Short mmCIF file of C-alpha atoms and ligand atoms in Angstrom, two decimals:
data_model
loop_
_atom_site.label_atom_id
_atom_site.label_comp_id
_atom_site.label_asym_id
_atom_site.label_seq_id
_atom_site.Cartn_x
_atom_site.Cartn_y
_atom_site.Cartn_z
CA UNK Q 1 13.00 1.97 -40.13
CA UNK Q 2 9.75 2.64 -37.66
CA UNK Q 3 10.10 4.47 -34.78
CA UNK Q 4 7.05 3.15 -32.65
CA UNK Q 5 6.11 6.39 -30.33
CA UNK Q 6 5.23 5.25 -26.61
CA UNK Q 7 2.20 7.21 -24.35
CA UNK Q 8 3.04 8.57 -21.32
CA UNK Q 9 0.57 5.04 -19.87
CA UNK Q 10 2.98 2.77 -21.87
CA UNK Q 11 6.40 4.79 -20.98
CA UNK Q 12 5.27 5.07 -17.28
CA UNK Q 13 4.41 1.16 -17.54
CA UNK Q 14 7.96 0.29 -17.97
CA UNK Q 15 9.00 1.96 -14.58
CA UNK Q 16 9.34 -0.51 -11.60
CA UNK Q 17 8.67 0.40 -7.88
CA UNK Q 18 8.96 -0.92 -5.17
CA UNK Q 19 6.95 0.60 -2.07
CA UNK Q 20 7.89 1.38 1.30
CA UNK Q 21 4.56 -0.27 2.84
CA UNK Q 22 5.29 0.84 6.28
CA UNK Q 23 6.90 4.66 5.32
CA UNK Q 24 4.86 7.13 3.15
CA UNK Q 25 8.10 9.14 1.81
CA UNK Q 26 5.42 12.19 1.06
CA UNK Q 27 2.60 13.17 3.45
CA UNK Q 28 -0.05 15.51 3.32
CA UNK Q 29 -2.11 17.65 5.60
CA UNK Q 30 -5.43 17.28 4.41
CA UNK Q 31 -6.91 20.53 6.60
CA UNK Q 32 -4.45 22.81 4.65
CA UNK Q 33 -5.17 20.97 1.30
CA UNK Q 34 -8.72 21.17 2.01
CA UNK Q 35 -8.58 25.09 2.17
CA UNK Q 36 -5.45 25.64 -0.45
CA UNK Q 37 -7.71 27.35 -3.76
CA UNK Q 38 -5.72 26.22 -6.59
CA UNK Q 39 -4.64 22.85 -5.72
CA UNK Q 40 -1.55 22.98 -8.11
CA UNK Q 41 -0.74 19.16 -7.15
CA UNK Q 42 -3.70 18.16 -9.25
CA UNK Q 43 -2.29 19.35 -12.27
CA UNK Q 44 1.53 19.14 -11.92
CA UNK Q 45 2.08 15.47 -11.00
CA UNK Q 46 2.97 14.29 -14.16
CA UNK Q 47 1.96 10.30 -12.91
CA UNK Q 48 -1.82 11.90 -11.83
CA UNK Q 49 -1.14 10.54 -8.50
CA UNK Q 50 -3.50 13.71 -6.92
CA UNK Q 51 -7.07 13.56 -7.53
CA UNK Q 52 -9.88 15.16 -5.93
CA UNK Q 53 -12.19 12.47 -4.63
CA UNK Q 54 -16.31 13.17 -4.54
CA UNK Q 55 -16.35 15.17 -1.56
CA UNK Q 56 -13.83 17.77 -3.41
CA UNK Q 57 -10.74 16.63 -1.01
CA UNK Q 58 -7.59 15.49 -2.32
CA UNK Q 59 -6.80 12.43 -2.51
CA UNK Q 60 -3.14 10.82 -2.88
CA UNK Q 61 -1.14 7.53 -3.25
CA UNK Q 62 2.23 7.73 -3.53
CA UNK Q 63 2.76 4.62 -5.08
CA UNK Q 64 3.72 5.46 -8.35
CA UNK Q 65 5.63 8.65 -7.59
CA UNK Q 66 8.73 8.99 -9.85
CA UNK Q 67 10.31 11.34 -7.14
CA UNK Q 68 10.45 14.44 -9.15
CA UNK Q 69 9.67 17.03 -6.34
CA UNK Q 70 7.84 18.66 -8.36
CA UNK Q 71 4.60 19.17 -6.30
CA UNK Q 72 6.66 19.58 -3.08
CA UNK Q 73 8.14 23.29 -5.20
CA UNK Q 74 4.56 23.64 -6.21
CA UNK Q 75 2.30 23.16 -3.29
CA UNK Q 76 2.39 26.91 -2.45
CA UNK Q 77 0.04 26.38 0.99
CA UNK Q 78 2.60 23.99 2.20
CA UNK Q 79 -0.03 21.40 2.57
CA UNK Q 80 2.64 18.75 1.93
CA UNK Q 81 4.22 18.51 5.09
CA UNK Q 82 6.80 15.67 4.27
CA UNK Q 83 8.58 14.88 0.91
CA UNK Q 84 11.92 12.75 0.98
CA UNK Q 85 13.28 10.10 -1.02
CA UNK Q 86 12.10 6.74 -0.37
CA UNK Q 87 14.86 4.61 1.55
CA UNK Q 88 17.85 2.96 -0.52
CA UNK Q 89 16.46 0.35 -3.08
CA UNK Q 90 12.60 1.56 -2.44
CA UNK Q 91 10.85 3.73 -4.63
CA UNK Q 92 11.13 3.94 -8.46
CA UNK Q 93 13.07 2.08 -11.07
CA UNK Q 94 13.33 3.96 -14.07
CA UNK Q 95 13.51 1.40 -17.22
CA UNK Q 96 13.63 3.02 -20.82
CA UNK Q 97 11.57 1.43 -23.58
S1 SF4 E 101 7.26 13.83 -6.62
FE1 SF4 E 101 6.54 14.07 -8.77
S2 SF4 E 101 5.64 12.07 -9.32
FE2 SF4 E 101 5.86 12.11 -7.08
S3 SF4 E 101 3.87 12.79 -6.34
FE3 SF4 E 101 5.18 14.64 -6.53
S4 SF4 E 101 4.79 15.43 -8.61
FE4 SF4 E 101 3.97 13.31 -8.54
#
């Protein structure tokens, strides 16, 4: 038997969402990112939805989030100023491969 092993790319891939257009379920205040010195969020989100764009500011989408809190625990400035779960049916369907 082969076991075929899956990249994070391919596993996340499989997911389906389905984005609240109109509601961002996690916001950011970019003044408070823009002065927070170890932007944790860039390195935590484990779907790279943070970035820094060329003028050194973060940068976020959150389609794509899998809604694992986990830069709301990290963001130690409190630069992310809302963080809830998207509304019934929105957000993301996790599919196994
Ligand atoms: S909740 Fe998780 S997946 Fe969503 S933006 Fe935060 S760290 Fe990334």
């Amino acid at each position: 038997m082969t076991v075929k092993r899956q990249g994070v790319d391919e596993l996340l891939g499989l997911d389906k969402f389905t984005i609240d257009e109109e509601n961002a379920h996690i916001r950011l205040n970019k003044e408070i990112c823009a002065n927070c010195k170890d932007k944790p969020c860039l390195v935590v989100c484990p779907a790279k939805l943070y970035k820094l764009n060329d003028n050194g500011e973060v940068s976020f989408d959150y389609a794509g989030c899998l809604e694992c809190g986990t830069c709301r625990i990290m963001c130690k400035d409190k630069g992310i100023v809302l963080w809830k779960y998207p509304a019934g049916t929105l957000g993301v369907a996790f599919r196994c491969g």
